[in-house]
PDB file of C-alpha atoms in Angstrom:
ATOM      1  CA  UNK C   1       8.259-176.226  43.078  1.00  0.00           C
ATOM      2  CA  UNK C   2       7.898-173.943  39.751  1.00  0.00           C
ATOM      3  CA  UNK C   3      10.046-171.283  39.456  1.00  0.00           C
ATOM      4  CA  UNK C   4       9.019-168.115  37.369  1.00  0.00           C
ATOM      5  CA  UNK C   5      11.298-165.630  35.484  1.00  0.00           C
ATOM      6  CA  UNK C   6      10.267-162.655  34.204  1.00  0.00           C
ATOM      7  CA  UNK C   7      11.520-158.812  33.212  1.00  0.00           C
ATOM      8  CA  UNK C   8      10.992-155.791  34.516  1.00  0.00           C
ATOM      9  CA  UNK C   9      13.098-153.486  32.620  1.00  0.00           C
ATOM     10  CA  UNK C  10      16.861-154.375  33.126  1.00  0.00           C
ATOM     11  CA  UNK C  11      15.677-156.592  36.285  1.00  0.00           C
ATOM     12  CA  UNK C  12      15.145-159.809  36.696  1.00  0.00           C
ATOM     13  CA  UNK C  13      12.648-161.224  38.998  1.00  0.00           C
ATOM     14  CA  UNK C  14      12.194-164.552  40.061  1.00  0.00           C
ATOM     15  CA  UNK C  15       9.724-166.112  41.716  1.00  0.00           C
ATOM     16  CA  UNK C  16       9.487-169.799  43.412  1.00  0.00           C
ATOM     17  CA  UNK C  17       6.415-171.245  44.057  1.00  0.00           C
ATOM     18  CA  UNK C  18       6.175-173.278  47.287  1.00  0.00           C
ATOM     19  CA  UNK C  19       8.223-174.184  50.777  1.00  0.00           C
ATOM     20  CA  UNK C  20      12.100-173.249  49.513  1.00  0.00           C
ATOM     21  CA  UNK C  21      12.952-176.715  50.881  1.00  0.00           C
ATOM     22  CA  UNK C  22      15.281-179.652  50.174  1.00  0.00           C
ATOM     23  CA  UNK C  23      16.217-180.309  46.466  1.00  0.00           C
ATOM     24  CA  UNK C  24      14.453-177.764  45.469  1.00  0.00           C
ATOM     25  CA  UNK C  25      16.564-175.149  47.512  1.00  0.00           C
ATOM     26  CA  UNK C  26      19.375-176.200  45.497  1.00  0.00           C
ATOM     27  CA  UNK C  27      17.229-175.968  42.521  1.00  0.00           C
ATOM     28  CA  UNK C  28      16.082-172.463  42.938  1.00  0.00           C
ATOM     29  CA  UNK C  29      19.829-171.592  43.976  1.00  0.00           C
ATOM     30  CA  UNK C  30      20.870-172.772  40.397  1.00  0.00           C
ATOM     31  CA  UNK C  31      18.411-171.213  38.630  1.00  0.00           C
ATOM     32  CA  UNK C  32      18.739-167.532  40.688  1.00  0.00           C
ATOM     33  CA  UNK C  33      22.301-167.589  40.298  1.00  0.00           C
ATOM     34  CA  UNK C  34      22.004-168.093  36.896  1.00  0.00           C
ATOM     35  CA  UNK C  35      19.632-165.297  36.843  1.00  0.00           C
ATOM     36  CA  UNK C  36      21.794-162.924  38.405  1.00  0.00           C
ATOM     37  CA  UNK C  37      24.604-163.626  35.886  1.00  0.00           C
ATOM     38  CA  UNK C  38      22.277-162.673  33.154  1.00  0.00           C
ATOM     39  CA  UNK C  39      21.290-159.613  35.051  1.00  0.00           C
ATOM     40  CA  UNK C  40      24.245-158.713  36.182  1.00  0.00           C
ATOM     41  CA  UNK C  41      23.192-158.561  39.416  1.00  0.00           C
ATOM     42  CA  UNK C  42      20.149-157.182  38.779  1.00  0.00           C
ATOM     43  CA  UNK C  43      17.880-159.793  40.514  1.00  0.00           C
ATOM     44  CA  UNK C  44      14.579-159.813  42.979  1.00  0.00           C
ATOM     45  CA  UNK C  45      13.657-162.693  44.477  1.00  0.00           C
ATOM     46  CA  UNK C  46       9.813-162.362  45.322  1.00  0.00           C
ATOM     47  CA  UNK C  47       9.119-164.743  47.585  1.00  0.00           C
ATOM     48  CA  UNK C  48       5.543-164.010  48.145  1.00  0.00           C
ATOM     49  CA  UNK C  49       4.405-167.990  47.527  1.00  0.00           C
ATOM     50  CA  UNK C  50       7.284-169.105  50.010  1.00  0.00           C
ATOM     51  CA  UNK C  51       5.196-169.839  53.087  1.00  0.00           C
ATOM     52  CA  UNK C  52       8.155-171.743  54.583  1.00  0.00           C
ATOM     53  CA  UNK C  53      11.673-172.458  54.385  1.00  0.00           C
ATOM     54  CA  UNK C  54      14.232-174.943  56.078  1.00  0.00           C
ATOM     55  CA  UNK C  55      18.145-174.901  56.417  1.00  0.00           C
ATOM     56  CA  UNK C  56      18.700-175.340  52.919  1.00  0.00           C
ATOM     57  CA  UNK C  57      16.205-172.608  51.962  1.00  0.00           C
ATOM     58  CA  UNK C  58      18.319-170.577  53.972  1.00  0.00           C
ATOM     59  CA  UNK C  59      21.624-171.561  52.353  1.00  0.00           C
ATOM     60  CA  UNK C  60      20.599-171.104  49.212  1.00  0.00           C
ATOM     61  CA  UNK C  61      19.901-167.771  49.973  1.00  0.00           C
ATOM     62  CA  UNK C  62      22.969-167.229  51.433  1.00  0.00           C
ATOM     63  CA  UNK C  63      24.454-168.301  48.400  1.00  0.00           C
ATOM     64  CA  UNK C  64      22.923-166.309  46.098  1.00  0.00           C
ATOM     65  CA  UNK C  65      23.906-163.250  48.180  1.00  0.00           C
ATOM     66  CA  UNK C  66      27.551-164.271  47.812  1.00  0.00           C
ATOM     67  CA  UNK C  67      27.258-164.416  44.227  1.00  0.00           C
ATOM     68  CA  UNK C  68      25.130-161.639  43.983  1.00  0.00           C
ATOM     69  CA  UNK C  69      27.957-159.468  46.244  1.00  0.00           C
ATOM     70  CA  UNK C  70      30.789-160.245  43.775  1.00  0.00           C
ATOM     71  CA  UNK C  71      28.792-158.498  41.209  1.00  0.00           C
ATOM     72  CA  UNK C  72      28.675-155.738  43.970  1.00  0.00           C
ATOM     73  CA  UNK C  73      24.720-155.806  44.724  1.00  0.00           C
ATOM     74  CA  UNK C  74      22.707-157.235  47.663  1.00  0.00           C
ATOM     75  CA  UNK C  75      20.225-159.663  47.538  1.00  0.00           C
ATOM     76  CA  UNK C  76      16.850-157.865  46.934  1.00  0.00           C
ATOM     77  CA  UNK C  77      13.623-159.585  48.322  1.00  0.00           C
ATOM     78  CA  UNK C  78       9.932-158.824  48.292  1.00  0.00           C
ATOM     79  CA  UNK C  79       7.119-160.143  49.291  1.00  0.00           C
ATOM     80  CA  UNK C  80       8.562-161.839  52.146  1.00  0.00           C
ATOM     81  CA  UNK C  81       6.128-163.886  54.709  1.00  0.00           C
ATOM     82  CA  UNK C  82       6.937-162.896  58.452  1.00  0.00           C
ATOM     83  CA  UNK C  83       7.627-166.572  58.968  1.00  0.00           C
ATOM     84  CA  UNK C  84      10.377-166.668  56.075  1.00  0.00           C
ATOM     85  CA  UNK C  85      11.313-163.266  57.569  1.00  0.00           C
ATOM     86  CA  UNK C  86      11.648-164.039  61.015  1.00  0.00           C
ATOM     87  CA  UNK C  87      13.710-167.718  60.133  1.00  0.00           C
ATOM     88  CA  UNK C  88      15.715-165.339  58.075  1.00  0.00           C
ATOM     89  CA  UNK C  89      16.299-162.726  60.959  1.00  0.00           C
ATOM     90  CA  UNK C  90      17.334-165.785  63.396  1.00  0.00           C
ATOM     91  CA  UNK C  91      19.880-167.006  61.750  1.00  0.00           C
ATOM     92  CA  UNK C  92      21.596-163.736  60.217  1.00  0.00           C
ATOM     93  CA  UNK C  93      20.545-163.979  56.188  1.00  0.00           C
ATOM     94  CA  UNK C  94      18.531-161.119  56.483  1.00  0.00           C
ATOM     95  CA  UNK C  95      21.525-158.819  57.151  1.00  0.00           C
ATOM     96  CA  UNK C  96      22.372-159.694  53.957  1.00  0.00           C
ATOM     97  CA  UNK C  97      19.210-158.472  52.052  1.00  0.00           C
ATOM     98  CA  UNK C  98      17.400-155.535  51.109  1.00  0.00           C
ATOM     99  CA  UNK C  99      13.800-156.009  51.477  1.00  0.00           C
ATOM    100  CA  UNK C 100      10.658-154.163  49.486  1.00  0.00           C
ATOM    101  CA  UNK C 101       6.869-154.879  49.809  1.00  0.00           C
ATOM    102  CA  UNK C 102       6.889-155.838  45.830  1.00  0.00           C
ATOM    103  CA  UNK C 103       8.920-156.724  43.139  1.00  0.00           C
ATOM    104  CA  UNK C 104       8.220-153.115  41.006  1.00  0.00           C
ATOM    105  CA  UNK C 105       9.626-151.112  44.014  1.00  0.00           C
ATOM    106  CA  UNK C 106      12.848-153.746  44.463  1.00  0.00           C
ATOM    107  CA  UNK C 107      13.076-153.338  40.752  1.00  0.00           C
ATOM    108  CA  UNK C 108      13.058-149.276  40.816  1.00  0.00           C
ATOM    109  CA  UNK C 109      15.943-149.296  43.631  1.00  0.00           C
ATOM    110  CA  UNK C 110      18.350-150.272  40.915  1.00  0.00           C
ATOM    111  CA  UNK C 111      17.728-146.923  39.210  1.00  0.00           C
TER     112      UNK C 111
END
């Protein structure tokens, strides 16, 4: 999996390219949370190349909302497949998320 970084403004977005799956769950967890510390907080994931994602897709996720929440923000995702979405839904990460359509309108909500 390749995972991008790039600025928009003050934001952060990162992007992972591929299934959010396995080692590289824990991978893009690393790198995200990393990211967020930069930003403080100020992180989108856009997930538009995640076609699929597996349990520890999901906790990674999860875990980069719970870092992301001590900094006092959500987790802000675009771009999000309805498969990822609905897997999300299921199991009670997307609660935890604010969703946009694309990463310049999830970067304008932290205005």
């Amino acid at each position: 999996m390749e995972i991008t970084k790039r600025q928009h403004g003050a934001v952060t977005i990162i992007r992972p390219d591929g299934p959010l799956v396995a080692e590289d769950a824990e991978r893009f967890a690393r790198e995200a949370t990393d990211a967020a510390s930069e930003a403080i907080g100020r992180l989108v994931v856009d997930a538009t190349s995640v076609g699929y994602l597996d349990s520890a897709g999901l906790e990674a996720l999860l875990a980069l909302s719970d870092s992301l929440e001590t900094a006092g923000r959500a987790l802000s995702m675009c771009g999000v497949v309805d498969t990822v979405r609905e897997a999300m839904e299921l199991t009670g990460v997307a609660a935890r998320c604010e969703f946009f359509d694309d990463a310049g309108s999830a970067a304008r909500s932290f205005l």
